[in-house]
Short mmCIF file of C-alpha atoms and ligand atoms in Angstrom, two decimals:
data_model
loop_
_atom_site.label_atom_id
_atom_site.label_comp_id
_atom_site.label_asym_id
_atom_site.label_seq_id
_atom_site.Cartn_x
_atom_site.Cartn_y
_atom_site.Cartn_z
CA UNK A 27 246.64 42.08 99.57
CA UNK A 28 243.94 44.78 99.60
CA UNK A 29 244.84 47.68 101.91
CA UNK A 30 241.38 49.42 101.65
CA UNK A 31 239.84 50.61 104.85
CA UNK A 32 236.44 49.39 106.04
CA UNK A 33 233.72 51.75 104.90
CA UNK A 34 231.49 53.67 107.30
CA UNK A 35 228.62 56.08 106.95
CA UNK A 36 227.90 59.18 109.11
CA UNK A 37 224.37 60.05 108.54
CA UNK A 38 224.19 63.68 109.57
CA UNK A 39 226.41 66.86 109.88
CA UNK A 40 228.73 66.46 112.83
CA UNK A 41 231.85 67.86 114.46
CA UNK A 42 234.87 67.73 112.04
CA UNK A 43 236.94 66.04 114.77
CA UNK A 44 234.51 63.06 114.68
CA UNK A 45 235.16 62.71 110.82
CA UNK A 46 238.97 63.11 111.39
CA UNK A 47 239.12 60.44 114.13
CA UNK A 48 236.98 58.00 112.15
CA UNK A 49 239.12 58.61 108.95
CA UNK A 50 242.13 57.33 110.80
CA UNK A 51 240.60 53.90 110.71
CA UNK A 52 237.91 53.91 108.05
CA UNK A 53 236.91 55.17 104.60
CA UNK A 54 234.27 57.66 105.72
CA UNK A 55 231.28 58.81 103.78
CA UNK A 56 229.85 61.84 105.71
CA UNK A 57 227.06 64.27 105.26
CA UNK A 58 228.74 67.78 105.65
CA UNK A 59 225.59 69.52 104.19
CA UNK A 60 223.45 67.80 106.75
CA UNK A 61 221.06 66.68 104.20
CA UNK A 62 217.99 64.76 105.55
CA UNK A 63 218.18 61.48 103.68
CA UNK A 64 215.12 59.51 103.14
CA UNK A 65 214.99 55.78 103.77
CA UNK A 66 215.77 54.90 100.11
CA UNK A 67 218.75 57.25 100.19
CA UNK A 68 219.99 55.85 103.52
CA UNK A 69 219.69 52.28 102.22
CA UNK A 70 221.64 53.20 99.05
CA UNK A 71 224.38 54.83 101.06
CA UNK A 72 224.55 51.95 103.49
CA UNK A 73 225.26 49.33 100.78
CA UNK A 74 228.94 48.92 101.16
CA UNK A 75 229.20 50.08 104.77
CA UNK A 76 230.27 48.02 107.86
CA UNK A 77 229.32 50.70 110.36
CA UNK A 78 227.02 53.60 110.71
CA UNK A 79 227.31 56.63 113.03
CA UNK A 80 223.63 57.43 113.63
CA UNK A 81 221.83 60.18 115.42
CA UNK A 82 218.88 58.38 116.91
CA UNK A 83 216.41 59.00 114.09
CA UNK A 84 217.44 56.49 111.42
CA UNK A 85 215.17 53.52 111.77
CA UNK A 86 217.28 50.28 111.79
CA UNK A 87 214.95 47.36 111.43
CA UNK A 88 214.72 43.93 109.96
CA UNK A 89 213.75 45.23 106.39
CA UNK A 90 216.72 47.49 106.37
CA UNK A 91 219.09 44.96 107.70
CA UNK A 92 218.04 42.41 105.08
CA UNK A 93 219.31 44.78 102.48
CA UNK A 94 222.50 45.75 104.23
CA UNK A 95 224.42 42.49 104.49
CA UNK A 96 227.80 44.07 105.28
CA UNK A 97 226.62 46.15 108.21
CA UNK A 98 228.16 45.11 111.61
CA UNK A 99 227.51 48.09 113.97
CA UNK A 100 225.09 50.99 114.27
CA UNK A 101 226.38 53.47 116.80
CA UNK A 102 223.89 56.11 118.01
CA UNK A 103 225.28 59.34 119.48
CA UNK A 104 222.18 59.58 121.54
CA UNK A 105 221.26 57.80 124.78
CA UNK A 106 217.74 56.95 123.33
CA UNK A 107 217.66 54.07 120.93
CA UNK A 108 214.14 53.64 119.96
CA UNK A 109 215.26 53.88 116.35
CA UNK A 110 216.72 50.39 116.67
CA UNK A 111 214.97 47.19 116.55
CA UNK A 112 217.42 45.41 118.70
CA UNK A 113 216.07 41.96 118.34
CA UNK A 114 216.24 42.32 114.54
CA UNK A 115 219.78 43.68 114.96
CA UNK A 116 220.72 40.76 117.14
CA UNK A 117 219.34 38.33 114.78
CA UNK A 118 221.33 39.79 111.97
CA UNK A 119 224.49 39.88 114.05
CA UNK A 120 224.59 43.69 114.10
CA UNK A 121 225.72 45.46 117.12
CA UNK A 122 223.84 48.55 118.48
CA UNK A 123 225.40 51.09 120.77
CA UNK A 124 224.17 54.27 122.39
CA UNK A 125 225.75 57.16 124.37
CA UNK A 126 224.61 57.05 128.00
CA UNK A 127 226.03 58.90 131.05
CA UNK A 128 227.81 61.79 129.25
CA UNK A 129 224.67 63.70 128.73
CA UNK A 130 222.96 63.03 132.26
CA UNK A 131 223.77 66.18 134.11
CA UNK A 132 223.37 68.54 131.11
CA UNK A 133 219.82 66.91 130.42
CA UNK A 134 218.90 67.18 134.10
CA UNK A 135 219.90 70.89 134.11
CA UNK A 136 217.51 71.29 131.10
CA UNK A 137 214.72 69.49 133.01
CA UNK A 138 215.01 72.24 135.56
CA UNK A 139 215.20 74.91 132.96
CA UNK A 140 211.92 73.67 131.47
CA UNK A 141 210.28 73.19 134.84
CA UNK A 142 211.18 76.71 135.98
CA UNK A 143 210.08 78.30 132.74
CA UNK A 144 206.81 76.42 132.67
CA UNK A 145 205.87 76.99 136.37
CA UNK A 146 206.98 80.60 136.37
CA UNK A 147 205.57 81.39 132.91
CA UNK A 148 208.83 82.70 131.47
CA UNK A 149 208.17 82.40 127.87
CA UNK A 150 204.50 83.40 128.03
CA UNK A 151 205.49 86.56 129.89
CA UNK A 152 208.36 87.28 127.48
CA UNK A 153 206.06 87.03 124.51
CA UNK A 154 203.78 89.53 126.25
CA UNK A 155 206.74 91.94 126.80
CA UNK A 156 208.10 91.54 123.25
CA UNK A 157 204.56 92.32 121.89
CA UNK A 158 204.52 95.68 123.60
CA UNK A 159 201.71 94.70 125.95
CA UNK A 160 203.60 95.50 129.22
CA UNK A 161 202.29 98.93 130.36
CA UNK A 162 202.43 98.66 134.25
CA UNK A 163 203.44 96.39 137.00
CA UNK A 164 200.55 94.64 138.76
CA UNK A 165 200.35 92.39 141.82
CA UNK A 166 199.12 89.36 139.93
CA UNK A 167 200.66 89.77 136.59
CA UNK A 168 201.97 86.31 135.41
CA UNK A 169 201.62 84.80 138.77
CA UNK A 170 202.94 81.27 138.45
CA UNK A 171 203.37 78.09 140.40
CA UNK A 172 205.86 77.67 143.26
CA UNK A 173 208.69 75.35 142.55
CA UNK A 174 210.80 75.26 145.84
CA UNK A 175 209.23 73.25 148.60
CA UNK A 176 206.68 71.61 146.34
CA UNK A 177 206.40 67.99 145.28
CA UNK A 178 208.08 66.62 142.21
CA UNK A 179 206.85 63.30 140.60
CA UNK A 180 209.48 61.80 138.42
CA UNK A 181 208.36 59.02 136.04
CA UNK A 182 211.33 57.01 134.79
CA UNK A 183 214.10 56.88 137.48
CA UNK A 184 217.19 56.00 135.43
CA UNK A 185 220.37 58.07 135.48
CA UNK A 186 218.70 61.35 134.27
CA UNK A 187 215.78 61.00 136.49
CA UNK A 188 218.23 60.43 139.51
CA UNK A 189 220.12 63.59 138.50
CA UNK A 190 216.90 65.58 138.43
CA UNK A 191 215.81 64.14 141.86
CA UNK A 192 219.20 65.28 143.40
CA UNK A 193 218.72 68.87 142.03
CA UNK A 194 215.02 68.93 143.22
CA UNK A 195 215.83 67.60 146.71
CA UNK A 196 219.01 69.38 147.58
CA UNK A 197 218.78 72.45 145.50
CA UNK A 198 215.11 73.32 145.64
CA UNK A 199 213.98 71.60 148.88
CA UNK A 200 211.36 69.56 147.01
CA UNK A 201 209.82 66.38 148.08
CA UNK A 202 210.66 63.84 145.37
CA UNK A 203 208.34 60.98 144.59
CA UNK A 204 209.03 58.64 141.70
CA UNK A 205 207.61 55.75 139.67
CA UNK A 206 209.68 53.41 137.58
CA UNK A 207 209.41 49.81 136.20
CA UNK A 208 211.49 48.66 139.17
CA UNK A 209 212.12 50.24 142.59
CA UNK A 210 215.59 51.64 143.15
CA UNK A 211 217.68 50.07 146.06
CA UNK A 212 217.49 51.89 149.31
CA UNK A 213 220.93 53.46 149.02
CA UNK A 214 220.09 54.94 145.69
CA UNK A 215 216.76 56.21 146.93
CA UNK A 216 218.57 57.84 149.90
CA UNK A 217 221.13 59.39 147.61
CA UNK A 218 218.44 61.22 145.68
CA UNK A 219 215.97 61.66 148.58
CA UNK A 220 213.21 60.11 146.53
CA UNK A 221 210.40 57.79 147.64
CA UNK A 222 208.72 55.18 145.42
CA UNK A 223 205.01 55.50 144.81
CA UNK A 224 202.45 54.12 142.36
CA UNK A 225 201.89 56.01 139.17
CA UNK A 226 198.32 56.98 140.40
CA UNK A 227 199.68 58.25 143.62
CA UNK A 228 202.33 60.22 141.92
CA UNK A 229 199.90 61.82 139.49
CA UNK A 230 197.51 62.63 142.38
CA UNK A 231 200.17 64.14 144.73
CA UNK A 232 202.72 65.86 142.49
CA UNK A 233 202.76 69.64 141.95
CA UNK A 234 205.09 69.06 138.92
CA UNK A 235 205.42 65.84 136.97
CA UNK A 236 208.64 65.12 134.95
CA UNK A 237 208.80 62.45 132.34
CA UNK A 238 212.22 60.81 131.80
CA UNK A 239 211.12 57.36 130.73
CA UNK A 240 212.54 55.72 127.55
CA UNK A 241 210.24 55.21 124.70
CA UNK A 242 209.11 51.75 123.92
CA UNK A 243 205.76 50.17 122.81
CA UNK A 244 205.03 49.68 126.61
CA UNK A 245 205.61 53.43 127.36
CA UNK A 246 203.60 54.74 124.51
CA UNK A 247 201.21 57.27 125.79
CA UNK A 248 202.38 56.86 129.37
CA UNK A 249 200.41 60.21 129.68
CA UNK A 250 197.08 60.21 127.94
CA UNK A 251 193.78 61.68 128.72
CA UNK A 252 193.11 59.37 131.64
CA UNK A 253 196.39 60.11 133.35
CA UNK A 254 196.14 63.93 132.64
CA UNK A 255 192.82 63.92 134.30
CA UNK A 256 194.26 62.55 137.67
CA UNK A 257 196.71 65.42 137.82
CA UNK A 258 196.05 68.46 140.01
CA UNK A 259 194.66 71.39 138.09
CA UNK A 260 197.50 73.57 139.39
CA UNK A 261 200.16 71.02 138.25
CA UNK A 262 202.69 71.25 135.41
CA UNK A 263 203.93 68.47 133.16
CA UNK A 264 207.40 68.27 131.75
CA UNK A 265 208.39 65.92 128.93
CA UNK A 266 212.08 65.46 128.44
CA UNK A 267 211.95 61.91 127.33
CA UNK A 268 210.62 61.09 123.86
CA UNK A 269 207.65 62.01 121.60
CA UNK A 270 204.91 59.43 122.00
CA UNK A 271 205.28 59.16 125.77
CA UNK A 272 202.70 61.94 125.98
CA UNK A 273 199.45 61.81 123.86
CA UNK A 274 199.96 65.48 122.53
CA UNK A 275 196.40 65.87 121.29
CA UNK A 276 195.05 64.99 124.82
CA UNK A 277 197.68 67.20 126.45
CA UNK A 278 196.74 70.28 124.18
CA UNK A 279 193.05 69.67 125.23
CA UNK A 280 194.01 69.59 128.91
CA UNK A 281 196.12 72.69 128.58
CA UNK A 282 193.28 74.50 126.78
CA UNK A 283 190.65 73.36 129.17
CA UNK A 284 193.05 74.20 132.12
CA UNK A 285 192.54 70.81 133.67
CA UNK A 286 196.32 71.02 134.26
CA UNK A 287 197.99 74.46 134.61
CA UNK A 288 200.96 74.29 132.13
CA UNK A 289 203.40 71.99 130.31
CA UNK A 290 207.00 72.14 129.17
CA UNK A 291 207.90 70.00 126.09
CA UNK A 292 211.25 69.23 124.46
CA UNK A 293 210.01 66.22 122.56
CA UNK A 294 206.91 65.71 120.39
CA UNK A 295 205.04 62.91 118.71
CA UNK A 296 206.21 62.82 115.06
CA UNK A 297 208.85 65.63 115.57
CA UNK A 298 210.00 67.89 114.13
CA UNK A 299 206.19 68.26 113.54
CA UNK A 300 204.41 69.70 116.50
CA UNK A 301 200.77 69.01 117.13
CA UNK A 302 198.98 72.33 115.89
CA UNK A 303 196.93 72.60 118.92
CA UNK A 304 200.01 72.93 121.05
CA UNK A 305 201.16 75.83 119.06
CA UNK A 306 197.97 77.80 119.90
CA UNK A 307 197.73 77.29 123.69
CA UNK A 308 199.56 79.86 125.74
CA UNK A 309 200.42 77.85 128.84
CA UNK A 310 203.05 75.59 127.21
CA UNK A 311 206.82 76.08 126.69
CA UNK A 312 208.03 74.33 123.63
CA UNK A 313 211.73 73.63 122.77
CA UNK A 314 213.09 71.71 119.79
CA UNK A 315 214.58 68.60 121.45
CA UNK A 316 217.65 70.41 122.96
CA UNK A 317 218.00 69.06 126.33
CA UNK A 318 221.53 67.70 125.84
CA UNK A 319 222.58 70.60 123.52
CA UNK A 320 225.75 72.08 124.93
CA UNK A 321 228.92 72.02 122.92
CA UNK A 322 230.79 69.90 125.50
CA UNK A 323 227.94 67.34 126.00
CA UNK A 324 227.25 66.97 122.20
CA UNK A 325 230.92 66.45 121.68
CA UNK A 326 231.04 63.83 124.40
CA UNK A 327 228.09 62.12 122.95
CA UNK A 328 229.61 62.08 119.53
CA UNK A 329 233.03 60.85 120.86
CA UNK A 330 231.32 57.91 122.56
CA UNK A 331 229.77 56.86 119.32
CA UNK A 332 233.22 57.13 117.66
CA UNK A 333 234.77 54.99 120.52
CA UNK A 334 232.10 52.44 120.02
CA UNK A 335 232.70 52.24 116.21
CA UNK A 336 236.56 52.08 116.54
CA UNK A 337 236.33 49.76 119.56
CA UNK A 338 234.20 47.29 117.81
CA UNK A 339 235.40 47.34 114.20
CA UNK A 340 239.16 47.67 115.15
CA UNK A 341 239.39 45.84 118.50
CA UNK A 342 236.19 43.68 118.58
CA UNK A 343 234.87 45.34 121.89
CA UNK A 344 232.51 48.19 122.34
CA UNK A 345 232.16 50.72 125.26
CA UNK A 346 228.40 50.75 125.59
CA UNK A 347 226.86 47.78 123.67
CA UNK A 348 223.05 47.39 123.70
CA UNK A 349 222.96 43.80 122.53
CA UNK A 350 226.28 42.39 123.92
CA UNK A 351 225.24 38.92 122.70
CA UNK A 352 226.45 39.99 119.22
CA UNK A 353 230.03 40.60 120.69
CA UNK A 354 230.35 37.02 121.90
CA UNK A 355 229.42 35.87 118.52
CA UNK A 356 231.72 38.25 116.60
C1 DGY B 422 219.13 61.41 123.48
O1 DGY B 422 220.34 61.24 123.74
O2 DGY B 422 218.35 60.30 123.41
C2 DGY B 422 218.54 62.75 123.42
O3 DGY B 422 217.24 62.60 123.23
C3 DGY B 422 219.17 63.38 122.19
O4 DGY B 422 219.53 64.65 122.51
#
């Protein structure tokens, strides 16, 4: 009888504790040098694997699955899973899992970091200071937008949107309006002091707009030129969600022409590339997709992916399955 362990692939550099835990159950091929494998390389390495620990950027689609007949589970360490073609995975009997909840509060904190930095012109003024341009105090130097007591519009009112709403309402005395595919129940609305409005009403009334909507074909360019033109000229836009939710070229134009005041972006279309026009406008704060990046939260996200791999491949059940129909067929 063969005693060999099932083989799994870890696609990117990750905590050693992740490799150690997985190695108790599996024969693990990892990527300690954190090399960015192209699609062919990923396919080659997936050949004899039953599971993959993924980081949200590896595209798992019908073409890949057709060439990986042994694969049974893809476990993202991210809450976003727009790298998965879930219907192709279900058709191939491959389970997809993500890492919700464990990053909610950390990501909401970062939403506020970006909002405050953007509205109060923190990075723009720091660049000015570092460049040696600060020679005197003046009454209107880097005067920014008020945050407390203003209206925050949240598009996408899932767990992270709700955590942002609570901070806004109870911490900053903001009025919170939201738009979502479906309206929250009354108790949840009351818990985050948020009112449901149409997208148009939100864009017209909000002093600050925060995007926390998951990426899908339906949410592609949720904010394009038409939507940006409805926002107040004094308003700020924050994208914490995914690249592609905002039309970055249209946003750069709006920022350059000051049809909106400023933007704070943690995610970009085609990242890690950034639209060149965004790099040359001063009224934008740019961060490299770090909203969930604290050691504790990234560890918790990675641990949840490990729980899913061990749970499914060893015990036949996953903690956060995205296509649970696969479980009943396993
Ligand atoms: C997620 O979990 O989807 C984040 O965007 C990655 O930090």
